[in-house]
Amino acid sequence: MIVIGKGKKGPTVRAVAMAAGVSPATVSRVLSQADYNVSASLRQKVIQTAEQLGMYATEDSALARENRKIEIGIIVPNLSNPYFWQIAMGAQSEAHLEGTSVYLCNSLRSAEQEASYMRSLYEKGFAGVLLSPVSDNYDAIAALQKKGLIVVLLEHSAPGLNCGKVLFNYLKAAKMAMGHLIDSGHSKIAFVSA
């Protein structure tokens, strides 16, 4: 994942350790869920301290619910396409005004990679995903929507999928381009498409 937006810097492991009265190593082991012998009461103390400082959120905590509102992911099929860079930069610019971080993922035109990114973003507590899907199989999207992930599709109408969509008006754009060329005095106009 590439971070293209910056949120507020959160507390460090050292800050949580000081507040909880434990070593930074203990905090790291607890929060990373490492297989290390830590008593249940100490583990709970570290987690509560980390949540209070805004560093860590369990799946059902208020912080986790709040964090779902402040981070979004963008999954595109090909980062070499300037069209997707423009969308990502526009989304990042708007998100920055709201203090929101945007994470950009490149699926490399792989449906499996796309589904993996969606699961990962959901599991990390992201509020939603802007997605330009690479296949017409929307089962993975529908399954995550049922769990609460907000999905907005880019350039796909996706029949049967109830989600937001951002579609480009190609007819209007063609008319605008033709109008500009004609107004500029051009009479021999060709259209080439890949």
PDB file of N, CA and C in Angstrom, residues 21 43 50 78 86 88 90 109 114 118 128 137 152 182:
ATOM      1  N   GLY A  21       2.857   1.821  32.640  1.00  0.00           N
ATOM      2  CA  GLY A  21       3.835   1.366  33.617  1.00  0.00           C
ATOM      3  C   GLY A  21       4.472   0.040  33.256  1.00  0.00           C
ATOM      4  N   ARG A  43      -2.262  -7.684  29.919  1.00  0.00           N
ATOM      5  CA  ARG A  43      -2.643  -7.512  28.511  1.00  0.00           C
ATOM      6  C   ARG A  43      -3.807  -6.523  28.399  1.00  0.00           C
ATOM      7  N   ALA A  50      -3.647   1.852  25.516  1.00  0.00           N
ATOM      8  CA  ALA A  50      -3.438   2.169  24.101  1.00  0.00           C
ATOM      9  C   ALA A  50      -4.704   2.748  23.479  1.00  0.00           C
ATOM     10  N   ASN A  78      -4.351  -0.306 -12.300  1.00  0.00           N
ATOM     11  CA  ASN A  78      -3.084  -0.016 -12.944  1.00  0.00           C
ATOM     12  C   ASN A  78      -2.636   1.400 -12.603  1.00  0.00           C
ATOM     13  N   GLN A  86      -5.006  10.745 -11.248  1.00  0.00           N
ATOM     14  CA  GLN A  86      -5.797  11.963 -11.095  1.00  0.00           C
ATOM     15  C   GLN A  86      -6.943  11.744 -10.113  1.00  0.00           C
ATOM     16  N   ALA A  88      -6.978   9.498  -7.685  1.00  0.00           N
ATOM     17  CA  ALA A  88      -6.369   9.340  -6.361  1.00  0.00           C
ATOM     18  C   ALA A  88      -5.966  10.686  -5.776  1.00  0.00           C
ATOM     19  N   GLY A  90      -7.171  13.641  -6.526  1.00  0.00           N
ATOM     20  CA  GLY A  90      -8.376  14.409  -6.206  1.00  0.00           C
ATOM     21  C   GLY A  90      -9.006  13.938  -4.904  1.00  0.00           C
ATOM     22  N   ARG A 109      -4.387  -5.549 -12.036  1.00  0.00           N
ATOM     23  CA  ARG A 109      -5.419  -6.228 -12.834  1.00  0.00           C
ATOM     24  C   ARG A 109      -5.667  -7.666 -12.378  1.00  0.00           C
ATOM     25  N   GLU A 114      -7.112  -7.799  -5.781  1.00  0.00           N
ATOM     26  CA  GLU A 114      -8.151  -6.820  -5.455  1.00  0.00           C
ATOM     27  C   GLU A 114      -8.957  -7.272  -4.240  1.00  0.00           C
ATOM     28  N   MET A 118      -9.214  -5.565  -0.469  1.00  0.00           N
ATOM     29  CA  MET A 118     -10.494  -5.195   0.147  1.00  0.00           C
ATOM     30  C   MET A 118     -10.634  -5.801   1.529  1.00  0.00           C
ATOM     31  N   GLY A 128     -14.206   3.027   4.171  1.00  0.00           N
ATOM     32  CA  GLY A 128     -14.721   2.650   2.869  1.00  0.00           C
ATOM     33  C   GLY A 128     -13.622   2.526   1.837  1.00  0.00           C
ATOM     34  N   ASN A 137     -17.392 -10.196 -11.313  1.00  0.00           N
ATOM     35  CA  ASN A 137     -17.833 -10.995 -10.181  1.00  0.00           C
ATOM     36  C   ASN A 137     -17.779 -10.113  -8.932  1.00  0.00           C
ATOM     37  N   VAL A 152     -17.568   2.460  -3.086  1.00  0.00           N
ATOM     38  CA  VAL A 152     -17.954   3.336  -4.192  1.00  0.00           C
ATOM     39  C   VAL A 152     -17.184   2.863  -5.413  1.00  0.00           C
ATOM     40  N   ILE A 182     -13.946  22.140 -33.499  1.00  0.00           N
ATOM     41  CA  ILE A 182     -14.682  22.883 -34.537  1.00  0.00           C
ATOM     42  C   ILE A 182     -14.548  24.379 -34.318  1.00  0.00           C
TER      43      ILE A 182
END
